[in-house]
CSV table of C-alpha atoms and ligand atoms in Angstrom, one decimal:
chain,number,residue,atom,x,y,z
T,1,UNK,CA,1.2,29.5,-1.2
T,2,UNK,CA,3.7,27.3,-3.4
T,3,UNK,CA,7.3,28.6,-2.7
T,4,UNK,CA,9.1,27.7,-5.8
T,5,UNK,CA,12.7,27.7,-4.6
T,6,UNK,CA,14.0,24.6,-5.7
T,7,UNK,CA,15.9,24.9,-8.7
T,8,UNK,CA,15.7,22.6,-11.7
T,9,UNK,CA,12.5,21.3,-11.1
T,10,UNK,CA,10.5,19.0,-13.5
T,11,UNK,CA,8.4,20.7,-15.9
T,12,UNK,CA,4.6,19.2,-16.0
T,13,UNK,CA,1.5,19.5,-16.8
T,14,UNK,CA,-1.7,18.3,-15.1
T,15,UNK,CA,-4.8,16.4,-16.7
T,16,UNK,CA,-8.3,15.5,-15.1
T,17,UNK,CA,-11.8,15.4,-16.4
T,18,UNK,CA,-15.2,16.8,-15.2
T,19,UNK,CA,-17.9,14.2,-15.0
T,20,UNK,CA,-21.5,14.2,-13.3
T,21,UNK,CA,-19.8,12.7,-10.1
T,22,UNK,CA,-17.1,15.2,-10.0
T,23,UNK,CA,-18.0,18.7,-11.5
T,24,UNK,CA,-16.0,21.5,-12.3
T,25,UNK,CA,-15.7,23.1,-9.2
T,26,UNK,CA,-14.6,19.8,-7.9
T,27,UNK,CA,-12.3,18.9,-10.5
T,28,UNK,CA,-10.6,21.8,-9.7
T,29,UNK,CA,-10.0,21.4,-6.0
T,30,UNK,CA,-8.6,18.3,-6.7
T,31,UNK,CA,-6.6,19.6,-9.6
T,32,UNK,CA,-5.0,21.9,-6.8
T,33,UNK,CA,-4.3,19.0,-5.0
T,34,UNK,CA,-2.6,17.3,-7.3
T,35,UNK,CA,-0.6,20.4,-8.1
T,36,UNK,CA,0.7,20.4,-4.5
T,37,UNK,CA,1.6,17.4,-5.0
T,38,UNK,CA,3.4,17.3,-7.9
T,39,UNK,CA,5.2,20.1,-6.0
T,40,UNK,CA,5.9,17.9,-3.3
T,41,UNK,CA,7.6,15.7,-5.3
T,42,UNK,CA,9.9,17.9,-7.0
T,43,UNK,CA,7.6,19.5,-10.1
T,44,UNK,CA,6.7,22.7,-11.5
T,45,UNK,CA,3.1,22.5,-13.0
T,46,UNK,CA,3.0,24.7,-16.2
T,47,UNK,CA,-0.4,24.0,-16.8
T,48,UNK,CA,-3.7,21.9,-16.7
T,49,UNK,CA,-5.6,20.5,-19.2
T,50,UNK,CA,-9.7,19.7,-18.2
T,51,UNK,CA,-12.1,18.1,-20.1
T,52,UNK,CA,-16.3,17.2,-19.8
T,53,UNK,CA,-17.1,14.0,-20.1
T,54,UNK,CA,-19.2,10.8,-19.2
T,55,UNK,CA,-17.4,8.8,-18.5
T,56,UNK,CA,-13.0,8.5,-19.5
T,57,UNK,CA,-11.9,7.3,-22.6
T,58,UNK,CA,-11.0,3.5,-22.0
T,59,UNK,CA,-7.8,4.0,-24.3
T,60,UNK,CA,-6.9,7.4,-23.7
T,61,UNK,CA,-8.9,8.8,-20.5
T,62,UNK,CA,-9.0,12.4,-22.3
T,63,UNK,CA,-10.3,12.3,-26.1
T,64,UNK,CA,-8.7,12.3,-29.3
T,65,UNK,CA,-8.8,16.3,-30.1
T,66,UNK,CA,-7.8,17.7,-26.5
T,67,UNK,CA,-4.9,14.8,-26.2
T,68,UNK,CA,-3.6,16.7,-29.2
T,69,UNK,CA,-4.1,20.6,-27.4
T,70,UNK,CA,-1.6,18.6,-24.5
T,71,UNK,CA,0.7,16.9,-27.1
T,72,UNK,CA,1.2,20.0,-29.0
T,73,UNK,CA,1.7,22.5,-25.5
T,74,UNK,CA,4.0,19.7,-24.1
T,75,UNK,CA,6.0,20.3,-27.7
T,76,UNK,CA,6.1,24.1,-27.6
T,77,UNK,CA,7.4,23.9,-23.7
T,78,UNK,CA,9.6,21.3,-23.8
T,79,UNK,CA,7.2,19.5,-21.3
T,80,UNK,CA,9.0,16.2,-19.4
T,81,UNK,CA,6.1,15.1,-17.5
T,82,UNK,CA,2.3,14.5,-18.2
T,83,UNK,CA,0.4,13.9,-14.7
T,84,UNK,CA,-3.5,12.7,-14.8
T,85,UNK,CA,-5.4,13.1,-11.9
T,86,UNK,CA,-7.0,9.6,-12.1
T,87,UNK,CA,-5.4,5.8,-12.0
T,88,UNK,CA,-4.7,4.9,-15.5
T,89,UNK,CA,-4.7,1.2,-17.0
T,90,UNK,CA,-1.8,-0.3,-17.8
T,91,UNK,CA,-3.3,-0.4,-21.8
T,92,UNK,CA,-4.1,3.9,-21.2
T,93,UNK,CA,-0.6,4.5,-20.0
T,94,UNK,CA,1.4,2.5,-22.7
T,95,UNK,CA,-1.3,4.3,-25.5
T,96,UNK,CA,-0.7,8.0,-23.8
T,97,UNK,CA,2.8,7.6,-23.6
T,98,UNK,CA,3.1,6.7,-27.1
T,99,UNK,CA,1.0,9.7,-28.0
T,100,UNK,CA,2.9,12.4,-25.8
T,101,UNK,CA,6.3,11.1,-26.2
T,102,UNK,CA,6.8,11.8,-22.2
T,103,UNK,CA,6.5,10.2,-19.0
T,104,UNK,CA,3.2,9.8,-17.8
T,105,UNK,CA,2.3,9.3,-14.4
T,106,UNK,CA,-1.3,9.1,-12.5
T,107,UNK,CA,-1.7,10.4,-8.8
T,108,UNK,CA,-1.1,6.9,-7.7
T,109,UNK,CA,2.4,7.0,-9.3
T,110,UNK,CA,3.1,10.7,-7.6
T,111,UNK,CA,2.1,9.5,-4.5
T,112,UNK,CA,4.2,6.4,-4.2
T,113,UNK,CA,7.0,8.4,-5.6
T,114,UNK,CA,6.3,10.8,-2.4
T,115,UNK,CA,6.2,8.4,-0.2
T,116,UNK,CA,9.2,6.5,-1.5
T,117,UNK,CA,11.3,10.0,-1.4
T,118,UNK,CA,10.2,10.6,2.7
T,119,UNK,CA,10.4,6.8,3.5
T,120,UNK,CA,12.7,7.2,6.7
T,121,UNK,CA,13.2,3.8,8.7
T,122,UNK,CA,13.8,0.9,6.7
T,123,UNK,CA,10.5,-0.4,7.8
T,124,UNK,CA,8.8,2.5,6.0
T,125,UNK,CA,10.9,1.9,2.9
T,126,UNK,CA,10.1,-1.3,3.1
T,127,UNK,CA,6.1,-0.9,2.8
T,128,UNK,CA,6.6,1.7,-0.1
T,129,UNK,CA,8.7,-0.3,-2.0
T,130,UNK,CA,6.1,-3.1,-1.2
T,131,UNK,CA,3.3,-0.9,-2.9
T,132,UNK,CA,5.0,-0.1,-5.7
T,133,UNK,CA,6.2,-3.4,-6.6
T,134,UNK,CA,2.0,-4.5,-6.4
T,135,UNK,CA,1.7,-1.1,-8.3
T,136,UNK,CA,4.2,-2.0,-11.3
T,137,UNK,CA,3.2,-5.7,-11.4
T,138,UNK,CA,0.0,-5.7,-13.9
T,139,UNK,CA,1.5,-2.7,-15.7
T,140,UNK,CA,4.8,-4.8,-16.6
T,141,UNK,CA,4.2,-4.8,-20.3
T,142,UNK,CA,3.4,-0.7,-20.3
T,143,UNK,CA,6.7,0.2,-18.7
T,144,UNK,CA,9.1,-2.2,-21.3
T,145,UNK,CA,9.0,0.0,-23.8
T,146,UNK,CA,9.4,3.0,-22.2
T,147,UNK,CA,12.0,2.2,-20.1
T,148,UNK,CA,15.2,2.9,-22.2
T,149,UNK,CA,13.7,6.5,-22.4
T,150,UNK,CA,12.7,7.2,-18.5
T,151,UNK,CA,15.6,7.6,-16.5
T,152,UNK,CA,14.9,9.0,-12.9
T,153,UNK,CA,13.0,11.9,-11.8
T,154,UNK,CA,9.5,11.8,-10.6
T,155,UNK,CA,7.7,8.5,-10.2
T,156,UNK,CA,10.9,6.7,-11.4
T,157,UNK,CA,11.9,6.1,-7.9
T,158,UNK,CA,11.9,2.6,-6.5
T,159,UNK,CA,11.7,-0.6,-8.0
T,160,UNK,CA,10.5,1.0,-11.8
T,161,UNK,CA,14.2,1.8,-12.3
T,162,UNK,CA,16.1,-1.3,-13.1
T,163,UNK,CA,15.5,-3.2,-16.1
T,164,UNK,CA,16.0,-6.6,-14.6
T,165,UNK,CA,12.7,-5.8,-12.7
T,166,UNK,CA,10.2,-5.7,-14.9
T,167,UNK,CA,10.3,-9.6,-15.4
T,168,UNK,CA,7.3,-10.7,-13.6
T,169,UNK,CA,8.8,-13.2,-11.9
T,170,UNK,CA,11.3,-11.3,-10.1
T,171,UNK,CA,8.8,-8.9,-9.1
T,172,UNK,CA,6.4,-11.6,-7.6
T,173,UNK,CA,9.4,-12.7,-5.6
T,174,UNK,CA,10.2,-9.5,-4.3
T,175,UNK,CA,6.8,-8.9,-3.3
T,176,UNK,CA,7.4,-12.3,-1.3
T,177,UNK,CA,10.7,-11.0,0.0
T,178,UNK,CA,9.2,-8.1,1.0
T,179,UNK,CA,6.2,-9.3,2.6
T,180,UNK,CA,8.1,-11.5,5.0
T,181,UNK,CA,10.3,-9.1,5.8
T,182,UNK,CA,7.2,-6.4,7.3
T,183,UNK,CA,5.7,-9.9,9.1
T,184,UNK,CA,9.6,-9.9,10.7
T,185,UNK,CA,9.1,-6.0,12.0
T,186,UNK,CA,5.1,-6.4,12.2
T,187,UNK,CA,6.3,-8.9,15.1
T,188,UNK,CA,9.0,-7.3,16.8
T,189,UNK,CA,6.6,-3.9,16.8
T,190,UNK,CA,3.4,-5.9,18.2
T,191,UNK,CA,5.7,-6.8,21.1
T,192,UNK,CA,7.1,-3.4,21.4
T,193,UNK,CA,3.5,-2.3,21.6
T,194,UNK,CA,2.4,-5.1,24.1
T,195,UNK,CA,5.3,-3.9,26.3
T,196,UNK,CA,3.5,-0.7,27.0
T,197,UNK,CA,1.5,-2.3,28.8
T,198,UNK,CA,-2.4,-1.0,29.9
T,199,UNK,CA,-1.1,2.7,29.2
T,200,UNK,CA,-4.2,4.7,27.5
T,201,UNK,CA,-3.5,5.2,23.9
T,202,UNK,CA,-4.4,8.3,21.7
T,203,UNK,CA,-3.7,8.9,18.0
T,204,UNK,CA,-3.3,11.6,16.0
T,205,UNK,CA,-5.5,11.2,12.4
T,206,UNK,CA,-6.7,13.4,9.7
T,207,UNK,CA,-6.1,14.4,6.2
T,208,UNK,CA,-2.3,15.2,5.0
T,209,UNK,CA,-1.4,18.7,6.3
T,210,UNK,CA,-3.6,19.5,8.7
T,211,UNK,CA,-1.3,20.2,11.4
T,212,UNK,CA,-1.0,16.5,13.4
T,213,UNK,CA,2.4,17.2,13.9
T,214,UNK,CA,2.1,20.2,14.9
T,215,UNK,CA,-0.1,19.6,17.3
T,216,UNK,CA,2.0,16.5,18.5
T,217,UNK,CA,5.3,18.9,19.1
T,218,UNK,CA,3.3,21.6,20.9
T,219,UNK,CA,1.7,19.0,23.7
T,220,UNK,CA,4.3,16.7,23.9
T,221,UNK,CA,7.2,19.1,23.6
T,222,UNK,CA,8.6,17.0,20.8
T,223,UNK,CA,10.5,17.6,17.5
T,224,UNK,CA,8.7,16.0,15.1
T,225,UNK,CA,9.3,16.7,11.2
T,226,UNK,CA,6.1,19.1,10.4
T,227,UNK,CA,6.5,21.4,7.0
T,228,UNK,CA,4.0,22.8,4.5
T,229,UNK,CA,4.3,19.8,2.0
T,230,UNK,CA,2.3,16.6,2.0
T,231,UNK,CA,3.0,13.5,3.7
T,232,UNK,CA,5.8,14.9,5.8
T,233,UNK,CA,5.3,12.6,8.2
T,234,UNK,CA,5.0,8.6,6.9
T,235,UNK,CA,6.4,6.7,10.5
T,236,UNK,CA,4.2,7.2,13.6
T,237,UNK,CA,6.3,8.6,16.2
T,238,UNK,CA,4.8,7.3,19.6
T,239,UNK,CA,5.0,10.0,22.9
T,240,UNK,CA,5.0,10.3,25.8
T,241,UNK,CA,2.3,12.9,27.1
T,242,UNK,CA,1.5,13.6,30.6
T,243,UNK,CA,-1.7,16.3,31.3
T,244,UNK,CA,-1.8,17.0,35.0
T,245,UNK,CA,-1.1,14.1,36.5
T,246,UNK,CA,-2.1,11.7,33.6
T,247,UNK,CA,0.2,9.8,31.6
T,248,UNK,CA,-0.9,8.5,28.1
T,249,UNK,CA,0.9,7.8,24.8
T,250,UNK,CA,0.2,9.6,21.9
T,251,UNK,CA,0.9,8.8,18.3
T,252,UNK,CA,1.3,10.7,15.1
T,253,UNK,CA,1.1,8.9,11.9
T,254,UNK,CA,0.6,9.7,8.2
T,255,UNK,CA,-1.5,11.5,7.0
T,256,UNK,CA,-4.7,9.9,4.6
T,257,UNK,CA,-6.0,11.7,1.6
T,258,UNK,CA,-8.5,11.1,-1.1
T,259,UNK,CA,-7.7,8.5,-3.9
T,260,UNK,CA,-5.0,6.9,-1.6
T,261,UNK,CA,-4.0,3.8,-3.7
T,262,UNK,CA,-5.1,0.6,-2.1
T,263,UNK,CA,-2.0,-0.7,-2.4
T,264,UNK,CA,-0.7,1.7,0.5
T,265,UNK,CA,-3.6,1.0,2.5
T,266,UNK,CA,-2.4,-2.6,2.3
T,267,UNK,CA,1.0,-2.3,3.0
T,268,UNK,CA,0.9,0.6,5.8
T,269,UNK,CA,-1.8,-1.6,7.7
T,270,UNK,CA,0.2,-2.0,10.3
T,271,UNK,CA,1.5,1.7,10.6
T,272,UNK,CA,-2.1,2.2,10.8
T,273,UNK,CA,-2.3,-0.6,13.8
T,274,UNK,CA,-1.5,2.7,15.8
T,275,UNK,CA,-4.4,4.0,15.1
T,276,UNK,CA,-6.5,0.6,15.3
T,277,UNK,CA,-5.3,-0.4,18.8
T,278,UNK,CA,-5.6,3.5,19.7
T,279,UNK,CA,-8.4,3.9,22.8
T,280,UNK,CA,-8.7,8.1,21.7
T,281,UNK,CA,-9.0,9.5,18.3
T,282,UNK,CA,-8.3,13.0,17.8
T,283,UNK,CA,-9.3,13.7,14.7
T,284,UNK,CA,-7.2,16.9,13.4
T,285,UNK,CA,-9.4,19.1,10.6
T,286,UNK,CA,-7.8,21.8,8.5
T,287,UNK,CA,-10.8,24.3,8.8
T,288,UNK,CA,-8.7,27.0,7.0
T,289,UNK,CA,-8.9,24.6,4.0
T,290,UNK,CA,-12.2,25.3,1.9
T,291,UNK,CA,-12.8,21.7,1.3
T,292,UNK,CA,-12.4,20.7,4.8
T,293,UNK,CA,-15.4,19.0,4.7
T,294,UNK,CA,-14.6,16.7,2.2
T,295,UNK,CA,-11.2,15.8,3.9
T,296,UNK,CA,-13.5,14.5,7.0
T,297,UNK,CA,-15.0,12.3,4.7
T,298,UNK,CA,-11.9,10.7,3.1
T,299,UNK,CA,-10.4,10.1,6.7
T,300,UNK,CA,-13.6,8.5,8.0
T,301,UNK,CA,-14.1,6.6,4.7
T,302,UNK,CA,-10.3,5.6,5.8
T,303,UNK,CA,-11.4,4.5,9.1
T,304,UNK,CA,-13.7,2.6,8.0
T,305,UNK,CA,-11.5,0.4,6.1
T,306,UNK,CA,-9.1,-0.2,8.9
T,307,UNK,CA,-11.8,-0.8,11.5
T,308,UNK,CA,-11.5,1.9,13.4
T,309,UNK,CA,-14.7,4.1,12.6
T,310,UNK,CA,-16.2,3.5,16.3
T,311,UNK,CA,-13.5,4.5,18.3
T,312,UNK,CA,-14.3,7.5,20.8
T,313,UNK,CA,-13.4,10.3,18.6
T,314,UNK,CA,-12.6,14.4,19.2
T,315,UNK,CA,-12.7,16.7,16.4
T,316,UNK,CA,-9.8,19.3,16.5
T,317,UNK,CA,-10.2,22.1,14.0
T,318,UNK,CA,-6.8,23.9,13.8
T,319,UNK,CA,-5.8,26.4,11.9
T,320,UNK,CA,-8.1,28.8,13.3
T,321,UNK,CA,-5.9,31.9,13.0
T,322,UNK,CA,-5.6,31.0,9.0
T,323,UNK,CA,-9.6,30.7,8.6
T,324,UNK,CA,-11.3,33.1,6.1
T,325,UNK,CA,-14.7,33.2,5.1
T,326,UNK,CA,-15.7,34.3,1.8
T,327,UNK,CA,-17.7,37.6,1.5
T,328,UNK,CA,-21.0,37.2,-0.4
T,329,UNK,CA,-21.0,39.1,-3.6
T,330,UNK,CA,-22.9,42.2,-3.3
T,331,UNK,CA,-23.2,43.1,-6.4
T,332,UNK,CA,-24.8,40.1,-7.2
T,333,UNK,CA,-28.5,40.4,-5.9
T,334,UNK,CA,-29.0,36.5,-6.5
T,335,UNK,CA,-26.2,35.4,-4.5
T,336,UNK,CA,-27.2,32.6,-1.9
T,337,UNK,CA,-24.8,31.9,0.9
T,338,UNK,CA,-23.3,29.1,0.8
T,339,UNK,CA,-20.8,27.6,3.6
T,340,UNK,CA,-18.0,29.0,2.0
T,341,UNK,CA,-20.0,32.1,3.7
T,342,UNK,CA,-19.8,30.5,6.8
T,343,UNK,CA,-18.5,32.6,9.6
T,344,UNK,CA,-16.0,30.6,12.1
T,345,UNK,CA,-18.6,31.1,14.7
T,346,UNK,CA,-21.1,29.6,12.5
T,347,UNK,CA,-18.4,26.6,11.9
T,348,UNK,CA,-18.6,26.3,15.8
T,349,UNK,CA,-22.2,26.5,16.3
T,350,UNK,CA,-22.9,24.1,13.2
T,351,UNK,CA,-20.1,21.4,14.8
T,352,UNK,CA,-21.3,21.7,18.5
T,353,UNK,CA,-24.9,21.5,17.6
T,354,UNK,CA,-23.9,17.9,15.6
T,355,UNK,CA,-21.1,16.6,18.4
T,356,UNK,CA,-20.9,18.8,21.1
T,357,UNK,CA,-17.8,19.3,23.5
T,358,UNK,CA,-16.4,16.6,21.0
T,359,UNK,CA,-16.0,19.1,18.4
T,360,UNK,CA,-12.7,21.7,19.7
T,361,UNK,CA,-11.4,24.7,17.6
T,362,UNK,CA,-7.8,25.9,18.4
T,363,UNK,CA,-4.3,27.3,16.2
T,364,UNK,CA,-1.6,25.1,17.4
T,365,UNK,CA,1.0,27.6,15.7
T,366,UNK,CA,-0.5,30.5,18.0
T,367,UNK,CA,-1.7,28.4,20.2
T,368,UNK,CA,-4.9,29.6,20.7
T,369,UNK,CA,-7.6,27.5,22.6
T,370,UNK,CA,-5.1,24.9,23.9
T,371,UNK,CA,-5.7,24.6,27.3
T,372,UNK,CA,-9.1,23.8,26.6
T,373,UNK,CA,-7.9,21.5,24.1
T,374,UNK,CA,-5.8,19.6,26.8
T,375,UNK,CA,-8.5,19.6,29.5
T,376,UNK,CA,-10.9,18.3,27.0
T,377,UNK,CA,-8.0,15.5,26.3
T,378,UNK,CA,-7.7,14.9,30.0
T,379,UNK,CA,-11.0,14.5,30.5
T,380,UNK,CA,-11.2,11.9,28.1
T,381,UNK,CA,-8.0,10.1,29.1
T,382,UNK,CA,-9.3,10.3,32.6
T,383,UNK,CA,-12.5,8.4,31.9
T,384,UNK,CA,-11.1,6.0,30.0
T,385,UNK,CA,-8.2,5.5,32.6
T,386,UNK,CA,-10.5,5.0,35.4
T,387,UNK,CA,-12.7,1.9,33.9
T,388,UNK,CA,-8.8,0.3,33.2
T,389,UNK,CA,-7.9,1.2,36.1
T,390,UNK,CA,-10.9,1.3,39.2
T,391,UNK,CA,-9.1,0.6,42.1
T,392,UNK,CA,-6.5,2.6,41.9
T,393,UNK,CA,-8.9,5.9,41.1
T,394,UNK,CA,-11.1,4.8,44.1
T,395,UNK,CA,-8.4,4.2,46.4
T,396,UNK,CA,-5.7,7.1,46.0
T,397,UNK,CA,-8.0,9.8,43.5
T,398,UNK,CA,-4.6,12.4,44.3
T,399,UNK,CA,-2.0,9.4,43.3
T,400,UNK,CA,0.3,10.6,40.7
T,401,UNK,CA,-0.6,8.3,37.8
T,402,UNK,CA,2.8,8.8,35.9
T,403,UNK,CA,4.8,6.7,38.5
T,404,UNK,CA,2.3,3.4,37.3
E,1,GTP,N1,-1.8,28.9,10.0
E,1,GTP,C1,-1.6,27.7,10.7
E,1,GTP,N2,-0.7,26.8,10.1
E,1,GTP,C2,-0.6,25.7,10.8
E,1,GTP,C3,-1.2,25.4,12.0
E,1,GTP,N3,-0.8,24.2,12.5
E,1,GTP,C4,0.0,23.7,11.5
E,1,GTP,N4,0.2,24.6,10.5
E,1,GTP,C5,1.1,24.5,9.3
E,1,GTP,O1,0.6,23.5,8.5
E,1,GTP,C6,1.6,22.8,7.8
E,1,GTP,C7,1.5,21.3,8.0
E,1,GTP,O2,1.7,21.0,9.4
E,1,GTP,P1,2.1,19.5,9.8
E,1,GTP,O3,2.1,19.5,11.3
E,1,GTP,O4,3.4,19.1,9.1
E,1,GTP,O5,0.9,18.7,9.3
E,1,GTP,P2,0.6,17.1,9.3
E,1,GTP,O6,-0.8,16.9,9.5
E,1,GTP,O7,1.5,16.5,10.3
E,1,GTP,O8,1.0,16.7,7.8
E,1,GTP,P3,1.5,15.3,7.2
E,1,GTP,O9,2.5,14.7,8.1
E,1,GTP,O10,2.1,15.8,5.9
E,1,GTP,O11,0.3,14.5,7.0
E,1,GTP,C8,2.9,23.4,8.4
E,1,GTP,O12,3.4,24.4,7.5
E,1,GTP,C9,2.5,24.0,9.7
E,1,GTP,O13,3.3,25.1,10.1
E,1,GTP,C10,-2.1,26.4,12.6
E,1,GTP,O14,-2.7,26.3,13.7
E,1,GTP,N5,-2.2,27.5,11.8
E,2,MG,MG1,3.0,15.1,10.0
């Protein structure tokens, strides 16, 4: 799946644990994750270190013995990177690094770093250097010492770079600087947004890499950055669409996933105010991804947090054409199905028993299933336009809407 054509790319290994909240199976997928990752930010995972526990070691996260198994690899392989799959204290990091002798980075850290590589518009810049300066601040005293040793590369992007920065004061000041500065777009963009008037609004949401773009380009006709890395998208690009003779904006936006740090939540609040002013969600699913279900979860748990879990919502599993189900081991006589069994039409029947027509399966690379994917839209739009607009549907019900 990982194309590894980039040359020179950071050597790494990964570290997570397996607790009675997050077995080994889980562990494992999120371990994947944070490979892909770490390959989205430029690193080649050499390998990954898991251990059982109760609960992490408050000095270390991972114990004494299996710190020295990753020690002793990252020796042998001339290892630059050590990447754990939870956030680490400031106290863990500064005791790690001085075990490992490397940089050491949590997903929190990879992420930013991702988002600080894609940041486009200044605007976005501005919101990731935001979260990492609230990021770096209470871990000040870990990075000091390090610093003379970490120069660039992953997670080393952004305001961790420059000595001068790691005085506190100076980092609280930027934080200010930076804050006023997003209250300066967060203005001009509410106006921008009040210009469009009554216009019916839907967003594009779901987990990184589902296929929101995607999905934007092939209804709106649009060219909209969409690759098979995470977080290719981080502005909201705002179209556009018109379905027969209905005319409503549509925005794409970034994507969520699990563990996002707070601190982006915070600071892309108002990249998110797309989706909290939005009248229509369409919620895009990656059903060909075997912890789709888990992915719903982590977007509604998003929602949630930015008010936005009661908006009128569609479920759009894509990536139909890429779906397989796994065969049930026949060789096994005590084999139980389980949904990784499912069959797609089984998907279907489970999704339309819980939501109905509100629950759509379509490809948007082959683009199977789209017309009923844009009458279901239409419908929607329609409904929603008529209570905005009564008059108009009762008078002229033919009128061609994208003249309003
Ligand atoms: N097989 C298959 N792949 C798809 C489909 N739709 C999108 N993809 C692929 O999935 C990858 C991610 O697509 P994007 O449109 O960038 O996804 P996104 O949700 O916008 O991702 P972020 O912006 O990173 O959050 C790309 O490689 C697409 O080509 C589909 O229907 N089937
Ligand atoms: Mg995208």
């Amino acid at each position: 799946m990982i194309e590894k054509k980039d040359i020179a790319l950071e050597k790494a290994v990964l570290i997570g644990i397996i607790t009675k909240d997050q077995d080994e199976a889980q562990s494992k997928e999120y371990l994947d994750e944070l490979e892909f990752l770490t390959y989205t930010a430029g690193g080649d995972v050499l390998a990954r270190f898991t251990q059982k526990m109760d609960m992490p070691n408050p000095k270390t996260f991972i114990g004494s013995g299996k710190m020295e198994d990753v020690r002793q690899f990252i020796e042998e392989n001339e290892v630059g990177t050590a990447i754990f799959d939870d956030e680490l204290s400031a106290a863990q990091e500064r005791n790690i690094s001085k075990i490992l002798n490397v940089k050491v980075l949590d997903r929190t850290n990879l992420i930013l770093d991702i988002f600080a590589q894609r940041a486009q518009t200044s605007y976005a810049r501005t919101q990731v250097e935001l979260a990492q300066c609230e990021y770096l601040l209470p871990r000040l005293r870990g990075m000091w010492t390090h610093l003379e040793r970490q120069k660039g590369g992953i997670g080393m992007r952004g305001p961790g770079e420059t000595e001068i920065e790691t005085d506190r004061r100076i980092v609280r000041d930027k934080i200010a600087l930076l804050k006023a500065k997003i209250k300066t777009i967060d203005k001009q963009m509410a106006v921008q947004r009040g210009n469009r008037g009554k216009m019916v609004r839907v967003a594009l949401v779901g987990y990184t890499n589902v296929g929101k773009s995607t999905l934007m380009n092939v209804i709106s006709k649009s060219e909209v950055f969409a690759e098979n890395k995470l977080f290719a998208t981080l502005d909201t690009t705002v179209r556009k669409v018109v379905i027969q003779n209905l005319p409503f904006l549509l925005s794409d936006t970034v994507g969520f996933i699990r563990k996002l740090p707070t601190q982006l939540v915070d600071s892309f609040k108002s990249t998110l105010d797309e989706v909290r002013e939005a009248d229509l969600l369409l919620h895009v699913v990656d059903i060909s991804h075997p912890n789709f279900e888990e992915h719903i979860d982590s977007v509604n748990k998003i929602l949630g947090e930015i008010d936005s879990s009661d908006k009128p919502t569609i479920m759009v599993f894509n990536k139909i054409d890429a779906y397989k189900s796994e065969p049930l081991d026949e060789d096994d006589i005590d084999a139980e199905r389980t949904k990784a069994n499912y069959s797609l039409e089984e998907w279907k029947n489970t999704w339309m028993s819980k939501i109905g027509n509100n629950a759509l399966f379509i490809s948007a690379v082959n683009k199977s299933n789209l017309e009923d994917f844009k009458k279901r839209v239409y419908d929607e739009v329609r409904e929603i336009h008529i209570t905005r607009f009564p008059y108009n549907h009762f008078l002229y019900p033919d009128y061609n809407y994208e003249d309003m």
